[in-house]
XYZ file of C-alpha atoms in Angstrom:
505
model
C 15.715 29.980 18.188
C 18.427 29.421 15.704
C 16.540 30.461 12.212
C 17.292 33.841 13.809
C 20.912 33.508 13.579
C 20.531 32.089 10.383
C 22.675 34.020 7.426
C 19.308 35.339 4.878
C 18.053 32.595 2.195
C 18.362 33.049 -1.393
C 14.612 34.387 -3.171
C 12.496 31.478 -3.411
C 12.832 30.732 -7.551
C 16.581 30.576 -7.276
C 16.875 28.279 -4.233
C 14.211 26.503 -4.860
C 14.660 25.590 -8.097
C 18.388 24.987 -7.467
C 17.452 22.057 -4.690
C 14.116 20.962 -6.769
C 17.182 20.143 -9.453
C 19.666 18.533 -7.510
C 16.407 16.046 -5.846
C 14.961 15.263 -8.909
C 18.375 14.862 -10.877
C 19.651 12.880 -7.729
C 16.491 10.201 -7.760
C 16.064 10.046 -10.912
C 20.350 8.938 -11.980
C 19.423 5.920 -9.769
C 15.774 4.897 -10.838
C 13.816 5.303 -13.820
C 17.581 6.165 -15.782
C 18.850 2.442 -14.224
C 15.950 1.816 -15.056
C 16.385 2.419 -19.399
C 19.860 2.459 -18.645
C 19.368 -2.022 -18.404
C 16.152 -1.400 -20.746
C 18.679 -1.125 -24.106
C 21.608 -1.837 -23.135
C 20.604 -5.559 -22.833
C 19.392 -5.339 -26.939
C 23.981 -4.245 -27.715
C 25.096 -7.947 -26.981
C 22.765 -9.281 -28.523
C 24.451 -12.204 -31.183
C 27.491 -11.729 -28.608
C 26.009 -13.089 -24.854
C 24.012 -16.169 -27.564
C 27.823 -17.165 -28.445
C 28.660 -17.624 -25.002
C 25.525 -18.799 -24.038
C 26.574 -21.042 -26.496
C 30.243 -21.914 -25.872
C 29.428 -22.580 -21.873
C 27.060 -25.069 -22.756
C 30.021 -27.202 -25.860
C 32.563 -26.936 -23.303
C 30.287 -28.554 -19.748
C 28.796 -30.747 -21.798
C 30.672 -31.519 -25.727
C 27.044 -30.728 -26.945
C 26.524 -26.990 -29.175
C 22.973 -25.864 -27.012
C 20.298 -26.124 -30.506
C 18.884 -23.080 -32.030
C 15.447 -22.784 -29.768
C 16.956 -23.611 -26.948
C 19.823 -20.954 -27.542
C 17.011 -18.370 -28.054
C 14.968 -20.261 -25.043
C 17.558 -18.752 -22.758
C 17.981 -15.679 -23.857
C 14.157 -15.192 -24.248
C 15.207 -15.110 -20.216
C 17.832 -13.658 -19.704
C 15.685 -10.294 -21.720
C 12.569 -11.140 -19.149
C 13.996 -11.908 -15.791
C 14.220 -7.904 -15.959
C 10.799 -7.026 -15.123
C 10.071 -10.605 -13.087
C 12.886 -8.901 -10.648
C 10.512 -5.543 -11.123
C 8.248 -7.279 -10.300
C 9.518 -8.393 -6.833
C 11.127 -4.847 -6.518
C 7.680 -3.496 -6.996
C 5.984 -6.102 -4.136
C 9.524 -4.776 -1.698
C 8.946 -1.132 -3.219
C 6.042 -0.420 -0.642
C 7.070 -1.975 3.166
C 10.750 0.008 2.369
C 8.893 3.702 1.605
C 7.284 2.307 4.557
C 9.896 1.552 6.601
C 13.056 3.067 6.399
C 11.295 6.679 3.943
C 11.763 6.720 0.935
C 15.181 8.261 0.550
C 16.698 5.881 2.647
C 15.150 2.968 0.112
C 16.850 4.188 -2.997
C 19.624 4.621 -1.315
C 19.353 1.032 -0.382
C 17.289 -0.065 -2.863
C 21.435 0.254 -4.507
C 22.086 -2.412 -2.734
C 21.206 -4.761 -5.949
C 22.777 -3.083 -8.230
C 26.043 -3.624 -6.844
C 24.993 -7.219 -6.549
C 23.934 -7.824 -10.417
C 27.885 -5.450 -11.778
C 29.921 -7.761 -9.694
C 27.304 -11.070 -11.336
C 28.045 -9.548 -14.816
C 31.590 -8.655 -14.337
C 33.114 -11.693 -13.137
C 30.202 -14.209 -16.014
C 32.609 -14.507 -18.637
C 35.818 -15.959 -16.188
C 33.431 -17.881 -14.455
C 32.259 -19.094 -17.536
C 28.326 -18.939 -16.294
C 25.294 -17.996 -17.897
C 23.240 -18.270 -14.441
C 25.270 -15.730 -13.124
C 23.704 -13.124 -16.188
C 20.410 -14.222 -15.828
C 20.329 -13.919 -11.881
C 23.018 -10.268 -12.835
C 19.304 -9.302 -15.098
C 17.132 -10.961 -11.938
C 19.311 -8.458 -8.755
C 19.197 -5.314 -10.824
C 15.273 -6.118 -11.906
C 14.259 -5.712 -8.743
C 15.990 -2.483 -8.588
C 14.707 -1.277 -10.974
C 11.312 -2.206 -9.650
C 11.623 -0.786 -6.101
C 13.118 2.550 -7.619
C 10.662 3.360 -9.775
C 8.048 3.130 -7.293
C 9.488 5.140 -4.710
C 11.278 7.242 -7.687
C 8.025 9.274 -8.390
C 6.782 8.867 -4.847
C 9.825 10.577 -3.374
C 9.558 13.427 -5.682
C 5.814 13.893 -6.420
C 5.371 14.818 -2.332
C 8.820 17.013 -1.890
C 7.206 18.835 -4.902
C 5.800 21.833 -4.274
C 2.000 21.862 -5.952
C 2.333 23.664 -8.776
C 5.741 21.834 -9.585
C 4.239 18.953 -8.791
C 4.098 17.758 -12.829
C 5.909 19.424 -14.443
C 8.684 16.404 -11.152
C 6.279 14.092 -12.145
C 7.153 14.280 -15.601
C 10.820 13.917 -15.096
C 10.309 10.429 -14.876
C 9.611 10.024 -17.771
C 12.678 12.570 -19.305
C 15.615 9.274 -17.060
C 13.213 7.193 -18.945
C 14.374 7.820 -22.029
C 17.781 10.012 -21.156
C 19.476 6.294 -19.726
C 17.758 4.447 -23.030
C 19.373 6.855 -24.537
C 23.536 6.028 -23.012
C 22.416 3.079 -23.097
C 22.312 2.976 -26.721
C 24.822 4.975 -27.393
C 27.606 3.020 -24.857
C 26.315 -0.729 -26.362
C 27.330 0.766 -30.432
C 30.586 -1.384 -31.451
C 32.902 1.359 -30.844
C 32.561 1.795 -27.151
C 31.141 -1.419 -24.855
C 29.369 -2.801 -27.974
C 32.085 -5.469 -28.441
C 32.962 -9.434 -28.581
C 34.613 -8.895 -25.125
C 33.670 -5.371 -23.435
C 30.025 -6.649 -23.294
C 30.710 -7.583 -20.052
C 31.706 -4.162 -19.448
C 28.556 -2.891 -20.400
C 26.157 -4.565 -18.542
C 28.015 -4.110 -15.542
C 28.786 0.078 -16.333
C 25.238 0.146 -14.757
C 27.085 0.681 -11.323
C 28.137 3.940 -12.246
C 24.188 5.262 -12.066
C 24.776 3.341 -9.039
C 27.931 4.925 -7.345
C 26.086 9.401 -8.051
C 23.927 8.315 -5.966
C 24.674 7.640 -3.143
C 27.209 10.038 -3.248
C 25.010 12.885 -3.878
C 20.423 11.496 -2.355
C 22.132 11.725 0.982
C 23.135 15.820 1.062
C 19.233 16.111 0.315
C 15.957 15.941 2.121
C 13.660 13.677 2.342
C 9.947 13.469 2.043
C 8.357 15.753 3.774
C 5.377 14.744 3.632
C 6.198 11.935 5.033
C 8.227 12.870 8.060
C 5.157 14.450 9.174
C 2.439 12.489 8.431
C 3.504 8.820 8.380
C 6.861 10.082 11.408
C 5.002 12.272 13.105
C 8.092 14.672 12.832
C 7.316 17.915 12.996
C 10.160 19.242 13.217
C 12.250 17.816 10.867
C 9.063 18.581 8.118
C 9.629 22.193 8.833
C 13.152 21.698 8.109
C 12.719 19.730 5.238
C 9.675 21.434 4.050
C 12.029 25.126 3.891
C 15.086 23.593 1.797
C 12.738 22.450 -0.352
C 11.387 25.713 -1.109
C 13.737 27.829 -0.222
C 11.422 30.003 2.642
C 11.287 30.186 6.267
C 7.630 31.389 4.752
C 5.789 27.598 4.715
C 3.224 27.817 6.925
C 0.526 27.474 4.055
C 1.387 24.363 2.844
C 2.176 22.581 6.602
C -1.363 23.919 7.135
C -2.222 21.586 3.518
C -0.389 19.103 4.637
C -1.832 19.209 8.517
C -5.392 19.063 8.062
C -4.335 15.722 5.378
C -2.368 14.138 9.158
C -5.555 14.816 10.244
C -7.563 12.730 8.044
C -5.453 10.013 7.178
C -4.945 10.130 11.921
C -6.218 6.909 13.007
C -5.632 4.700 9.958
C -2.735 2.172 9.762
C -0.707 2.119 6.188
C -3.251 -0.269 3.770
C -1.886 -3.279 2.504
C -2.055 -4.039 -1.403
C -4.516 -6.287 -1.467
C -7.144 -3.914 1.048
C -7.427 -0.902 -2.155
C -9.751 -3.507 -3.328
C -11.910 -4.233 -0.674
C -12.492 -0.264 -0.025
C -15.271 0.581 -2.672
C -14.071 4.653 -1.909
C -10.828 3.342 -4.041
C -12.759 1.170 -6.656
C -12.196 3.912 -9.666
C -8.938 5.196 -8.413
C -7.632 1.434 -8.651
C -8.892 0.691 -11.793
C -7.600 3.641 -13.323
C -4.979 2.007 -12.225
C -4.684 -1.390 -13.052
C -6.086 -0.907 -16.959
C -3.550 2.587 -16.952
C -0.453 1.116 -15.668
C -0.943 -2.908 -17.982
C -1.686 -0.409 -20.974
C 1.636 1.600 -20.324
C 3.496 -1.673 -20.859
C 1.302 -4.060 -23.420
C 1.907 -1.176 -25.721
C 4.401 -3.164 -26.304
C 6.798 0.137 -26.921
C 9.190 -0.535 -23.536
C 10.048 -4.824 -25.806
C 10.908 -2.501 -28.973
C 14.146 -1.760 -26.837
C 15.515 -5.032 -25.791
C 14.392 -6.794 -29.459
C 15.046 -3.367 -31.693
C 17.505 -5.028 -33.648
C 15.016 -7.951 -34.724
C 12.828 -5.487 -35.293
C 14.089 -3.746 -37.404
C 16.142 -6.913 -39.223
C 12.858 -8.108 -39.445
C 12.153 -4.808 -40.605
C 14.667 -4.825 -43.781
C 16.558 -2.372 -42.841
C 20.899 -2.954 -43.678
C 22.701 -4.559 -41.078
C 25.031 -1.922 -40.759
C 22.255 0.242 -40.040
C 20.890 -1.122 -37.999
C 22.892 0.456 -34.448
C 22.445 2.935 -35.686
C 18.613 2.813 -35.749
C 18.287 1.499 -32.809
C 20.094 4.616 -31.567
C 17.281 6.566 -33.032
C 14.950 4.602 -31.381
C 15.961 6.952 -27.333
C 16.736 9.823 -28.542
C 13.076 10.229 -30.064
C 11.833 9.423 -27.419
C 14.195 11.174 -25.446
C 12.923 14.335 -27.849
C 9.591 14.943 -26.370
C 10.744 14.327 -22.908
C 12.280 17.198 -23.496
C 9.777 19.161 -24.853
C 7.170 17.452 -22.028
C 8.981 19.733 -19.273
C 8.870 22.824 -21.649
C 5.556 22.423 -21.915
C 5.056 22.150 -18.195
C 7.255 25.568 -17.508
C 5.064 27.777 -19.738
C 2.144 26.146 -18.083
C 0.948 24.175 -21.209
C 0.053 20.896 -19.301
C -2.565 22.922 -17.078
C -4.366 23.806 -20.144
C -3.625 20.297 -21.500
C -4.278 18.163 -18.386
C -3.292 13.975 -17.542
C -5.870 13.186 -19.507
C -5.701 14.751 -22.330
C -2.258 13.557 -22.520
C -2.949 9.726 -21.892
C -5.750 9.711 -24.716
C -3.544 11.800 -27.191
C -0.476 10.061 -27.049
C -2.979 6.743 -26.683
C -4.413 8.102 -29.907
C -0.865 9.053 -31.843
C 1.160 4.767 -30.899
C -2.711 3.606 -32.421
C -2.158 6.186 -35.550
C 1.362 5.580 -36.230
C 0.873 1.697 -35.846
C -1.325 0.092 -38.232
C 0.985 3.078 -40.995
C 3.505 0.055 -39.470
C 0.859 -2.864 -40.266
C -1.186 -1.569 -43.696
C 1.632 -0.009 -45.701
C 4.696 -1.646 -44.596
C 4.506 -4.256 -47.522
C 3.176 -3.594 -50.557
C 5.872 0.494 -49.937
C 9.786 -0.472 -51.587
C 10.668 1.647 -49.647
C 9.680 -0.694 -46.695
C 12.335 0.025 -44.004
C 12.713 3.692 -43.475
C 8.844 3.841 -43.799
C 9.264 1.083 -41.194
C 11.157 2.983 -38.984
C 9.597 6.393 -39.429
C 6.820 4.458 -37.486
C 8.867 3.455 -34.823
C 10.325 6.854 -34.407
C 6.437 8.022 -34.145
C 5.416 5.370 -32.507
C 7.703 6.333 -30.124
C 7.281 10.278 -30.399
C 4.035 9.228 -29.314
C 4.534 7.398 -26.280
C 6.628 9.499 -24.778
C 4.506 12.065 -25.643
C 1.493 10.790 -23.120
C 1.408 6.902 -21.428
C 5.042 7.839 -20.019
C 5.011 10.984 -18.580
C 1.969 10.809 -17.473
C 1.060 7.382 -15.635
C 3.840 7.997 -13.528
C 1.737 10.303 -11.119
C -1.751 8.801 -11.563
C -0.460 6.701 -8.244
C 0.295 9.652 -6.307
C -2.496 12.177 -7.509
C -4.905 9.540 -6.883
C -3.626 8.445 -3.177
C -3.245 9.327 -0.217
C -0.875 9.151 2.110
C -2.154 5.561 3.733
C -2.894 4.398 0.893
C -0.531 6.390 -1.559
C 2.522 2.516 -1.030
C -0.287 -0.015 -1.825
C -1.418 1.865 -4.805
C 2.388 2.224 -6.183
C 3.046 -1.906 -5.147
C -0.626 -3.145 -6.765
C 0.631 -0.195 -10.404
C 4.182 -1.878 -10.229
C 3.129 -5.169 -10.151
C 1.549 -5.395 -12.594
C 2.986 -2.932 -15.057
C 5.566 -5.664 -14.676
C 3.498 -8.071 -14.602
C 2.871 -6.699 -17.539
C 6.065 -6.709 -18.916
C 7.837 -10.072 -17.994
C 4.926 -11.228 -20.500
C 5.136 -9.434 -23.829
C 9.939 -9.464 -23.100
C 9.096 -13.932 -22.908
C 6.460 -13.660 -25.662
C 7.507 -11.062 -28.231
C 10.463 -13.000 -29.853
C 8.145 -15.410 -30.342
C 4.885 -13.541 -31.705
C 7.609 -11.735 -33.951
C 7.913 -15.490 -35.668
C 4.287 -15.331 -35.604
C 3.240 -12.061 -36.867
C 6.462 -10.780 -38.489
C 5.103 -8.077 -39.701
C 2.115 -7.335 -38.647
C 3.448 -7.690 -34.589
C 1.830 -4.369 -33.948
C -2.371 -5.605 -34.327
C -2.398 -6.575 -30.485
C -0.456 -3.686 -29.193
C -2.861 -1.113 -31.507
C -6.195 -3.314 -29.527
C -4.333 -2.148 -26.281
C -3.852 2.028 -27.362
C -7.264 1.325 -28.320
C -8.726 0.067 -25.945
C -6.099 2.743 -23.007
C -6.880 5.845 -24.118
C -11.241 5.088 -23.789
C -11.040 4.634 -20.966
C -9.250 7.064 -19.894
C -11.516 9.658 -21.625
C -14.892 8.472 -20.041
C -13.671 7.450 -16.417
C -10.396 8.886 -15.194
C -10.588 12.552 -13.878
C -8.705 15.343 -13.711
C -6.606 16.541 -11.339
C -4.882 19.553 -12.448
C -4.640 22.212 -10.675
C -5.710 20.214 -7.005
C -4.664 20.203 -4.282
C -4.351 15.792 -2.461
C -7.236 16.504 -0.335
C -9.445 18.528 -3.175
C -8.747 15.410 -5.302
C -9.236 13.081 -2.764
C -13.191 14.600 -2.947
C -13.225 14.306 -6.112
C -13.163 10.944 -5.915
C -15.128 10.247 -3.325
C -17.904 11.897 -5.030
C -17.752 9.498 -8.009
C -17.108 7.137 -6.114
C -19.967 7.559 -4.223
C -22.517 9.277 -6.199
C -25.809 9.050 -4.472
C -24.205 10.058 -1.413
C -24.335 13.762 -0.019
C -20.692 15.715 -0.729
C -19.040 15.266 2.674
C -16.158 14.587 4.410
C -16.200 10.930 3.857
C -12.498 11.018 1.884
C -11.173 10.708 5.139
C -12.248 6.975 5.816
C -14.764 5.087 8.560
C -11.712 5.436 10.666
C -11.148 9.375 11.529
C -15.200 10.194 10.989
C -15.753 8.017 14.386
C -12.409 9.268 16.432
C -13.524 13.501 15.078
C -17.462 11.868 17.095
C -15.553 10.751 19.498
C-alpha cells in the first residue's frame, strides 16, 4: 500500500547501477581489499621487523637471536596470516547462515580492530608476539570476508551482471595489493619508525565498511530462502534493481526456495558424502588449491627477496614491487571492461581459466629457462614476473571465486565456501611457510613446482569443469545433475531426494 504514495523510481539502469556499485564498493573495501592490502604491506617492513625481533630478544635474554631463527619467526609472521584465513574460512559458513551475508561482513571487522591495536602498540610493548597474534587475527578477518563477500554479491547481482560483479572481488584484491605496496615505500610508512602504523593501517578500510555497508540491503536470496521473509526480500530486490517490476526474478527465487524446502543448510563434510555433488566438490578442491599453489600470492609477501635473488638493484626493488600490484590491477580492470561488453559471455569462465593457466605456465617457463644465460637477467626476470601476475589476474584470480556461488544451491553454498576457503588458505599457509626455503633451495628454478600446478589446473578445467555462462542457478544445477548421473534420465532430481519425497506427499 505504501508503494502507491512513493515517488517514482529513477530509470532502472541508473538506479540499479548506482545501488549495485555502492554495494560492491562497500562489501569490497572491507573484504577482498583487506585481503590484498594485508598480503602486500607485510613485504615493506621485512628488514625493520626482523631487526625488531632481534632487538627484542636481545633485550630479554642478553643474546642476539641466530639468523636462522629470525628467519623462522619472520616466516611465522607471514604464514600466520593464511593460517588465520583458514580459521576464518571455517567460521564464514556458520556466520553467513546465522547472521546473514551483510551482518557477517560487519561483525568481521571486530578482528580488524583487534589486530590494528596489536600492531600499533607492539613496538611500545616490546613484543613481537603481538605482531604474530595480530597477523593471525587479520587473517581470520580475511578468511571470513573472502568467503562471504562473493556469496553476498553473487546472490545480490542480477543474472546478466553476476559475472561482472563476481570479478570485482579480484579488482579489490589487486587494488589492495597495489595500495599496500604504495603505502609501504620509504617515503610513506615504509621507514624504520613507521612500520607499526603501516601494519595498523588496515583499520581504515574496516572503518569505511562499517560506515557504508549498513545503509545497503541484505542478500535477497538469503532473506527469502534462508529466512523465509518474502517482504524483506521484495524490498531488498526492488532497491537493488531500481524498479517495482521484479516479479520474474521473484518467481525464479521462489522456485529455488521450493526446491530447497525440507532441507537444512549443509555441513562441509556432508558435501563429500553426496554423490550428486561430487563434480562440484572436485572442482572446488582442484581449482581452489591450484589458485594458491600456483605461487602468485606468495610472490607478494616475498617480492623483495625474489627481485633481490634475480639481481634487481636494491634501490629499485621497492618500485619493482609496486609494479607487481599495478600489473594485477590492470587485468582486473580489463576483465571488468570485457564483461560489460559481454565478451566474457563469449569466452566463458572455463576459457578464462584455461587461458590464464596456460599463460602462467608459459611465462614461468621463460623465467626458469632463460635467466641464467641472458646478460640482462634482472629486467627479464621482472618482465616475466609481471607477465605471470597479469596472466593470473586474467584467469584464476577473477573466475575461481564465483565457482562456489554458481555450482552449488542455496543450502550447500555456505558449506561450499567453507571447503573452498579452508583448502585455499591451507595451501597458502603451506606455500607461504615454505616459499623462502624453496627459493633458497631452487634459486632461479623456484617456479618449477608452481608450473606443474598451472598445467594440472588447465587440464582439469578443460576436461571436467562445466561452463556456467548465461545460466540461472536452476539450469546450472540441472546440468550438473546430468553430469553426475549420466545414466539416469534428466528430471527434477537436482532438487534432492528430500524435496521429491515431500512433493509426492
